[in-house]
Amino acid sequence: MTVTSDREATRLSTAPEPVAPAPARRQSFLAPWRRAWRQLTSMRTALLLLFLLALASVPGSFLPQRGLNPVAVKQYFAEHSTLAPVLDRVYAFDVFAAPWFAAVYLLLFVSLVGCLSSRLRLHAKALTTAPPAVPRVLSRMPSAERWETDAEAGAVLEQVRTVLRRGRWRVVVRSDGGHEDADALSAEKGYLRESGNLLFHISLVVLLVGIAMGGLLGFQGTVLVKEGDGFANTVLAYDDIKPGRRFDPSRLVPFSFELDDFQATYGDDGKALTFLAQIRYAAGPADGQRPYALRVNHPLVVDGAKTYLLGHGYAPKVLVVDREGNELSQTVACLPQGPTFLSTCTIKVPDAAGEQLAFEGVFTPTTVQDPVNGQVASVYPAPENPALTVLGYRGDLGIDDGRAASVYNLEDRTRLTPIGDGRTPQKLSPGQTWDLPGGGSLTFVETTEWATFQVTQDPGKVVALVAGIGMVVGLCLSLSVRRRRVWLRLSPAGADRPPGRTVVEIAGLARTNSEAFAGEFARLVDRVRSTAPPRTPSEEPA
Amino acid sequence: MSDLALAGLSDSLLFGAVLLYTLAMLGFAGEQASRRSHRVSAAAGERSSARESAAARTRMMAGAGGPALAAPAATPPPPPAQRAPSRAGAIGLALTGIGAVVHVGSVITRGFAAHRVPWGNMYEFSSAVALCAVVIFLVLVAGRRADRALGAFVMVPVVLYLGLAGTVLYTAAGPLVPALDSYWIKIHVFAAVLSSGAFLLSGMVALLYLLRCRHDAQVAAGRTPRFPLSMGSALPAAPALDRVTYGVIAFAFPIWTFAIIAGAIWAEAAWGRYWGWDPKETWSFITWVLYAGYLHARATAGWKGTKAAWIAVAAAGALIVDYYVVNIFVVGFHSYA
């Protein structure tokens, strides 16, 4: 038995050994590459890359991010007009899509794959080969016992083997016990530690694949739907759409739905308690409609497309009568400005006879009015005392030249003249009508609501979920299973001892949590002692 | 009992628990004091033994990678100073146990008062995290995997933390916002609470390990450590502290991983994406990466010991940012309470 095999025996980990300076061999042109590869796949590099990844994520949480909140990014640009463009050039507002962020995690994954490939090979080898040979000097092991017995060596060996087998140890009986005429066995347990470790790291790679699939083939769109309106799942129907780079619009699930009713309930403090969107949906053009109660945490799922309830607001229904008596009915989505749902509204009436009409103002669900200056405010988010308070304009809306215009504000008011004094807004309760000076009227008919929906398709989701499960299972195994070895050697006691006397040597080794192993080892030694009762060296057989 | 009375009872119980923990802290501190005076009388012996162990450490580092040290030290190390058995410490431990029971009562009555899981806002969350840290500490002491001498050092932050939770973060019992109304709150937040309690405990022990190492280095250099390093002599030996740190992190890391994944599944159901780099998600990720770094560092030559301990401290810091800085100062999807 050589020293090298002793070292082999005590190696319990398949972790790569620290990079040793390569022996001076024939310098191949590949040598620098090999060196770089070894450097990249070393644990130390992996550690540094891990810290770099953590550090790189930090700005993404303190600076507004386009993917998360584009409005906040615009606001940041407005507030820091000199700093923002500089930050933007280094992707500070798209940190998680930045090339430098990708560089860090891709290097980390390359390092991981390099490390994995060698560890997979080593672990496969460990799984297919027998536990290592019995070291020559067992007393040097961290746990070791030695005594003499009169029990028959072969029987003891067989019994210990049975005990270990029953404890799910991998056991191999060896004739090369390191000494002449010795019976010996090596046993090892806890291979699942490394299996779990590898499973965890492979799962990380699978997770990255799942995320990439979502980014390439996935799709996300949001749409605002008023009560009574419908939505059909086509690219053009969305207000905002974020397709993956390889997303094929023909793969949009052809479902449609109509929003019948949206309900929100609130506590006394104005905090939202429940949201419910009552919809009727059809899974395909040929399918009939089915009702569905869409709530937060309960999306509608149609063939892999998920529809989520995202937000809500008020949509007052108004009736505009122009100078010629034409009735123009409209439902206007107002944008909520705060927790009490004071919402800004813009009503454009391009089809009014003669001059075009526009109204601008606020909708307040539970209205209070300042008795002094007449300003309205909302004190509660539910429509307990709704009011629409608006200023009116006549003239040219400037939207007939085909340019895309926002429905939420009056962009071009150069050719609009105020109705009345242009300063005193008109407050309307449901059913009330404002007879416009100069002809026509505006009636606040009733309060309805709108909801925003988000539709997503992400084919990588299942892959990511499987990877997540693999990560947790792998971690639990690799952090709780202990890899350990025991060796038993039974050798003849020698000529100066009574005939039939056997020296029992047992030793054990564990890399992690050696306290727990000490107990296990002690119990094992007790079992062996009971089959091979110790004799003191001086004691003669009775 | 009415909800209001239950909520009041919960508050009183929390106050009681803080009081008991404070008394326990005094008990542990009393034990420390008696140990230290005991130590001072044997100061000379201690100093030489510390020097000895420092020297042994150096030898071990020098010999790392080589064959195991077979040569025995020139002089056998003196037997470790007998730990003075102190009634104060035992009382401290008992008070901690009673405090934990009262604390459990506070958390449960809070849940009944609000008709939901008792971790729906930052106040409740902090209370539950502190409870987890205390219970894990008690389990470690009961299993003889940690010395109760840690008690004084562990109870100080727990008491401060609960004090802050009960005053600054206090929120009256009430229902949840709709996004939180899901059975995932039971799973995701419980896993987060349990692992956070463990992580904060490990961060504290890692700090104590660093303190002990500095203390040992000073003693080995023949200097008398001054406050706060002088507290080091009352602490368990550095390797024992390192083991506790690692054991607690190894326990918590899979749970934290699970908490993040459960959160992703919930986010997928609630918001339509499983990961969106929301500030909370980002800092959970940073925390996760740092703890992954700790586990790797502990297996990497040149990173074991104090470097790994600093990582554990940094990771616990990231966790605190995740809960408090993100919730209070950064607006994101997780800004609820």
PDB file of C-alpha atoms in Angstrom, chain B residues 3 7 27 35 41 48 76 82 87 96 107 141 167 176 183 203 249 277-279 300 305 320-321 332:
ATOM      1  CA  ASP B   3     -60.844  40.773  17.876  1.00  0.00           C
ATOM      2  CA  ALA B   7     -55.169  42.113  19.477  1.00  0.00           C
ATOM      3  CA  GLY B  27     -29.081  36.334  33.463  1.00  0.00           C
ATOM      4  CA  ARG B  35     -16.982  33.516  34.075  1.00  0.00           C
ATOM      5  CA  SER B  41      -7.862  34.795  38.071  1.00  0.00           C
ATOM      6  CA  SER B  48      -0.579  31.108  27.247  1.00  0.00           C
ATOM      7  CA  PRO B  76       0.330  19.382  25.976  1.00  0.00           C
ATOM      8  CA  GLN B  82     -13.284  24.981  34.011  1.00  0.00           C
ATOM      9  CA  ARG B  87     -27.161  29.606  38.157  1.00  0.00           C
ATOM     10  CA  THR B  96     -35.629  32.665  27.260  1.00  0.00           C
ATOM     11  CA  VAL B 107     -48.026  35.669  17.428  1.00  0.00           C
ATOM     12  CA  VAL B 141     -28.472  24.945  22.905  1.00  0.00           C
ATOM     13  CA  THR B 167     -42.832  50.884  18.256  1.00  0.00           C
ATOM     14  CA  LEU B 176     -54.686  42.106   3.922  1.00  0.00           C
ATOM     15  CA  TYR B 183     -52.653  30.502   0.341  1.00  0.00           C
ATOM     16  CA  GLY B 203     -25.072  36.842  11.130  1.00  0.00           C
ATOM     17  CA  ILE B 249     -26.802  28.835   7.281  1.00  0.00           C
ATOM     18  CA  TRP B 277     -36.499  42.302 -10.737  1.00  0.00           C
ATOM     19  CA  ASP B 278     -38.795  44.178  -8.398  1.00  0.00           C
ATOM     20  CA  PRO B 279     -36.549  45.716  -5.665  1.00  0.00           C
ATOM     21  CA  THR B 300     -12.343  27.326  -0.825  1.00  0.00           C
ATOM     22  CA  GLY B 305     -12.472  31.526   8.533  1.00  0.00           C
ATOM     23  CA  ILE B 320     -31.941  43.590   6.413  1.00  0.00           C
ATOM     24  CA  VAL B 321     -31.844  45.852   3.352  1.00  0.00           C
ATOM     25  CA  GLY B 332     -42.105  48.314  -5.607  1.00  0.00           C
TER      26      GLY B 332
END
